[in-house]
Amino acid sequence: MNLNEFVSEFNEKMTHHFDVTQTVYNAFQLCSGDMNPLHTDESFAKQKGFRERVMYGNILNGFVSYFIGECLPTKSVIIHSQDIVFKNPVYLNDNVLLEAVIDGVYESVNAIEFKFKFFNQNNKVIAKGHIQIGLL
Amino acid sequence: MDNKEILNQVQEIFRDILDEESIIITGDTTANDVEEWDSLTHIQLVVAIEKHFKIKFTSKEIVSWKNVGEMIDNINGKPK
């Protein structure tokens, strides 16, 4: 698939829902080894002003990885770079929506930049950022 | 903007992308002269330059460059 075909198949916007389940939380904890009490200790999180344990924000980066690797019009892609800004906490069992739009097309190097936002089930933005991919 | 000013701005982009504050770029510089300038870095450099100068290159243009000087000429030749 070439760049023009990709852009026309992508349409204006792509979205995907993800659930922040106990399994996802456990898997990320195992992968990262991060046992910071904000993510593991209910009373610590409440003391710091959160309603419960805060989920690892970088779980969202895992969802970005799935989105790029599995949801795009072609699987012949590689992530060049990504950035993310966390706006609001994610909690266990949140259902989050990833919304991505094309923000730049670079024909010269066969690359595409997306900007994305994650929303929680209350339609609140929880994170936003950019991803640059290359078509292989 | 003359080629010297473009070269200065391109040098700042190289320093940022390559994380090498002391790098000196001239018109004769090629990828072989800069250790960190690999294929993935090349993509980041081209994208950053396109964004900075608000221009678009074609794939034919970038494969035709023999050195930084030819890239600078290409930037300078783009419609403003």
Short mmCIF file of C-alpha atoms in Angstrom, two decimals:
data_model
loop_
_atom_site.label_atom_id
_atom_site.label_comp_id
_atom_site.label_asym_id
_atom_site.label_seq_id
_atom_site.Cartn_x
_atom_site.Cartn_y
_atom_site.Cartn_z
CA MET A 1 0.00 0.00 0.00
CA ASN A 2 1.41 3.41 -0.93
CA LEU A 3 1.04 6.65 0.97
CA ASN A 4 -1.88 7.99 -1.06
CA GLU A 5 -3.82 4.72 -0.76
CA PHE A 6 -3.19 4.72 2.99
CA VAL A 7 -4.44 8.29 3.40
CA SER A 8 -7.60 7.64 1.38
CA GLU A 9 -8.38 4.41 3.28
CA PHE A 10 -7.72 6.00 6.67
CA ASN A 11 -10.61 8.45 6.16
CA GLU A 12 -10.71 11.54 8.35
CA LYS A 13 -10.52 9.90 11.72
CA MET A 14 -10.05 6.46 13.24
CA THR A 15 -11.20 5.42 16.68
CA HIS A 16 -10.81 2.37 18.88
CA HIS A 17 -12.12 1.46 22.35
CA PHE A 18 -9.94 -0.13 25.02
CA ASP A 19 -10.76 -1.46 28.49
CA VAL A 20 -8.34 -0.88 31.35
CA THR A 21 -8.94 -4.26 32.98
CA GLN A 22 -7.26 -5.95 35.93
CA THR A 23 -5.45 -8.16 33.40
CA VAL A 24 -4.10 -5.12 31.55
CA TYR A 25 -3.00 -3.54 34.86
CA ASN A 26 -1.30 -6.76 36.01
CA ALA A 27 0.45 -7.24 32.69
CA PHE A 28 1.79 -3.70 32.64
CA GLN A 29 2.97 -3.98 36.25
CA LEU A 30 4.81 -7.19 35.43
CA CYS A 31 6.32 -5.65 32.31
CA SER A 32 7.44 -2.39 33.92
CA GLY A 33 8.22 -3.55 37.45
CA ASP A 34 6.80 -0.22 38.64
CA MET A 35 5.37 -0.70 42.15
CA ASN A 36 5.00 2.99 42.98
CA PRO A 37 2.28 3.32 45.67
CA LEU A 38 0.23 5.68 43.53
CA HIS A 39 -0.48 2.64 41.35
CA THR A 40 -0.53 -0.07 44.01
CA ASP A 41 -1.74 1.42 47.32
CA GLU A 42 -5.36 2.56 47.55
CA SER A 43 -4.87 4.60 50.73
CA PHE A 44 -1.73 6.33 49.39
CA ALA A 45 -3.58 7.32 46.21
CA LYS A 46 -6.52 8.67 48.25
CA GLN A 47 -4.14 10.64 50.50
CA LYS A 48 -2.77 12.29 47.36
CA GLY A 49 -6.22 13.37 46.23
CA PHE A 50 -7.18 10.60 43.82
CA ARG A 51 -10.38 8.61 44.22
CA GLU A 52 -8.52 5.27 44.02
CA ARG A 53 -5.31 3.74 42.67
CA VAL A 54 -4.23 5.50 39.51
CA MET A 55 -3.56 3.26 36.54
CA TYR A 56 -0.17 3.49 34.85
CA GLY A 57 -0.43 6.25 32.24
CA ASN A 58 1.88 4.30 29.97
CA ILE A 59 -0.77 1.61 29.57
CA LEU A 60 -2.14 4.12 27.06
CA ASN A 61 1.11 3.89 25.11
CA GLY A 62 0.48 0.15 24.92
CA PHE A 63 -2.93 0.89 23.41
CA VAL A 64 -1.22 3.22 20.91
CA SER A 65 1.05 0.32 19.96
CA TYR A 66 -1.98 -1.92 19.33
CA PHE A 67 -3.71 0.79 17.33
CA ILE A 68 -0.71 1.32 15.05
CA GLY A 69 0.15 -2.36 14.75
CA GLU A 70 -3.32 -3.80 14.31
CA CYS A 71 -5.93 -1.19 13.35
CA LEU A 72 -4.45 0.80 10.46
CA PRO A 73 -5.29 0.03 6.81
CA THR A 74 -1.95 -1.81 6.45
CA LYS A 75 0.25 -3.81 8.79
CA SER A 76 3.38 -2.69 6.93
CA VAL A 77 4.15 0.08 9.38
CA ILE A 78 6.81 1.05 11.88
CA ILE A 79 6.59 3.64 14.65
CA HIS A 80 9.28 6.32 14.29
CA SER A 81 8.34 8.41 17.31
CA GLN A 82 5.53 9.22 19.68
CA ASP A 83 4.83 11.63 22.48
CA ILE A 84 2.08 11.77 25.04
CA VAL A 85 0.79 14.29 27.57
CA PHE A 86 -1.32 13.00 30.44
CA LYS A 87 -4.27 15.26 31.22
CA ASN A 88 -6.38 13.28 33.67
CA PRO A 89 -6.00 10.04 35.65
CA VAL A 90 -7.10 6.66 34.37
CA TYR A 91 -8.74 4.27 36.81
CA LEU A 92 -9.31 0.54 36.85
CA ASN A 93 -12.13 -0.59 34.54
CA ASP A 94 -12.20 2.70 32.64
CA ASN A 95 -13.28 2.29 29.04
CA VAL A 96 -11.15 4.62 26.95
CA LEU A 97 -11.56 5.79 23.40
CA LEU A 98 -8.56 6.49 21.20
CA GLU A 99 -9.25 8.99 18.43
CA ALA A 100 -6.54 9.59 15.81
CA VAL A 101 -6.40 11.98 12.86
CA ILE A 102 -3.70 12.49 10.25
CA ASP A 103 -1.64 15.57 11.11
CA GLY A 104 1.04 15.42 8.42
CA VAL A 105 1.96 13.45 5.32
CA TYR A 106 5.62 13.28 4.28
CA GLU A 107 5.78 11.74 0.81
CA SER A 108 9.53 12.33 0.62
CA VAL A 109 10.25 9.80 3.38
CA ASN A 110 7.02 7.74 3.23
CA ALA A 111 5.95 8.88 6.69
CA ILE A 112 2.70 9.96 8.30
CA GLU A 113 2.10 11.86 11.51
CA PHE A 114 -1.06 11.43 13.58
CA LYS A 115 -2.32 13.42 16.49
CA PHE A 116 -4.36 11.48 18.96
CA LYS A 117 -6.52 11.92 22.02
CA PHE A 118 -7.73 9.44 24.59
CA PHE A 119 -11.14 10.06 26.17
CA ASN A 120 -12.58 8.26 29.16
CA GLN A 121 -16.18 7.01 29.38
CA ASN A 122 -17.23 10.47 30.65
CA ASN A 123 -15.87 12.04 27.46
CA LYS A 124 -13.03 13.70 29.35
CA VAL A 125 -9.65 13.95 27.61
CA ILE A 126 -7.20 11.82 29.58
CA ALA A 127 -4.19 12.08 27.28
CA LYS A 128 -3.11 13.46 23.94
CA GLY A 129 -0.06 13.27 21.74
CA HIS A 130 1.50 12.55 18.37
CA ILE A 131 2.74 9.46 16.57
CA GLN A 132 4.94 9.38 13.51
CA ILE A 133 4.95 6.19 11.50
CA GLY A 134 6.68 5.01 8.38
CA LEU A 135 5.14 2.79 5.71
CA LEU A 136 7.40 -0.19 5.00
CA MET B 1 16.71 34.06 2.99
CA ASP B 2 20.19 33.27 1.67
CA ASN B 3 21.91 29.88 1.74
CA LYS B 4 24.06 30.87 4.74
CA GLU B 5 21.02 31.65 6.88
CA ILE B 6 19.33 28.42 5.73
CA LEU B 7 22.51 26.49 6.61
CA ASN B 8 22.52 28.03 10.11
CA GLN B 9 18.92 27.00 10.67
CA VAL B 10 19.53 23.52 9.25
CA GLN B 11 22.51 23.16 11.56
CA GLU B 12 20.28 23.87 14.58
CA ILE B 13 17.85 21.19 13.35
CA PHE B 14 20.72 18.71 12.98
CA ARG B 15 21.94 19.51 16.50
CA ASP B 16 18.47 18.95 17.92
CA ILE B 17 17.68 15.73 16.03
CA LEU B 18 21.16 14.23 16.44
CA ASP B 19 21.45 15.37 20.09
CA GLU B 20 24.89 16.71 19.29
CA GLU B 21 25.28 20.39 20.20
CA SER B 22 28.79 20.71 18.79
CA ILE B 23 28.07 19.39 15.31
CA ILE B 24 29.20 21.68 12.48
CA ILE B 25 27.42 21.26 9.15
CA THR B 26 28.79 22.67 5.90
CA GLY B 27 27.65 22.47 2.30
CA ASP B 28 30.03 19.56 1.74
CA THR B 29 28.78 17.48 4.67
CA THR B 30 27.33 14.07 3.81
CA ALA B 31 25.77 11.30 5.90
CA ASN B 32 29.13 9.51 5.82
CA ASP B 33 30.69 12.39 7.78
CA VAL B 34 28.23 12.20 10.69
CA GLU B 35 28.21 8.99 12.69
CA GLU B 36 24.68 9.43 14.10
CA TRP B 37 23.16 10.19 10.67
CA ASP B 38 21.53 6.82 9.92
CA SER B 39 18.44 5.98 7.89
CA LEU B 40 15.93 6.57 10.69
CA THR B 41 17.64 9.82 11.69
CA HIS B 42 17.50 10.86 8.05
CA ILE B 43 13.71 10.55 8.11
CA GLN B 44 13.52 12.65 11.29
CA LEU B 45 15.81 15.29 9.75
CA VAL B 46 13.75 15.55 6.56
CA VAL B 47 10.45 15.76 8.48
CA ALA B 48 11.88 18.41 10.84
CA ILE B 49 13.25 20.46 7.92
CA GLU B 50 9.94 20.25 6.03
CA LYS B 51 8.10 21.43 9.15
CA HIS B 52 10.58 24.21 9.97
CA PHE B 53 10.66 25.74 6.48
CA LYS B 54 6.99 24.87 5.75
CA ILE B 55 7.95 23.11 2.52
CA LYS B 56 7.49 19.66 1.02
CA PHE B 57 10.19 17.61 -0.67
CA THR B 58 9.55 14.77 -3.06
CA SER B 59 11.21 11.37 -2.73
CA LYS B 60 13.02 12.10 -6.02
CA GLU B 61 14.47 15.29 -4.59
CA ILE B 62 15.87 13.74 -1.45
CA VAL B 63 17.56 10.86 -3.25
CA SER B 64 19.19 13.34 -5.63
CA TRP B 65 21.06 15.21 -2.86
CA LYS B 66 24.77 14.45 -2.81
CA ASN B 67 25.48 16.61 0.25
CA VAL B 68 23.94 19.19 2.59
CA GLY B 69 24.71 21.96 0.08
CA GLU B 70 22.39 20.40 -2.49
CA MET B 71 19.68 20.10 0.15
CA ILE B 72 20.13 23.79 1.00
CA ASP B 73 19.83 24.70 -2.69
CA ASN B 74 16.65 22.61 -2.84
CA ILE B 75 15.19 24.44 0.19
CA ASN B 76 16.11 27.81 -1.29
CA GLY B 77 14.50 26.89 -4.61
CA LYS B 78 11.11 26.15 -3.07
CA PRO B 79 8.36 28.72 -3.64
CA LYS B 80 7.94 30.98 -0.61
#
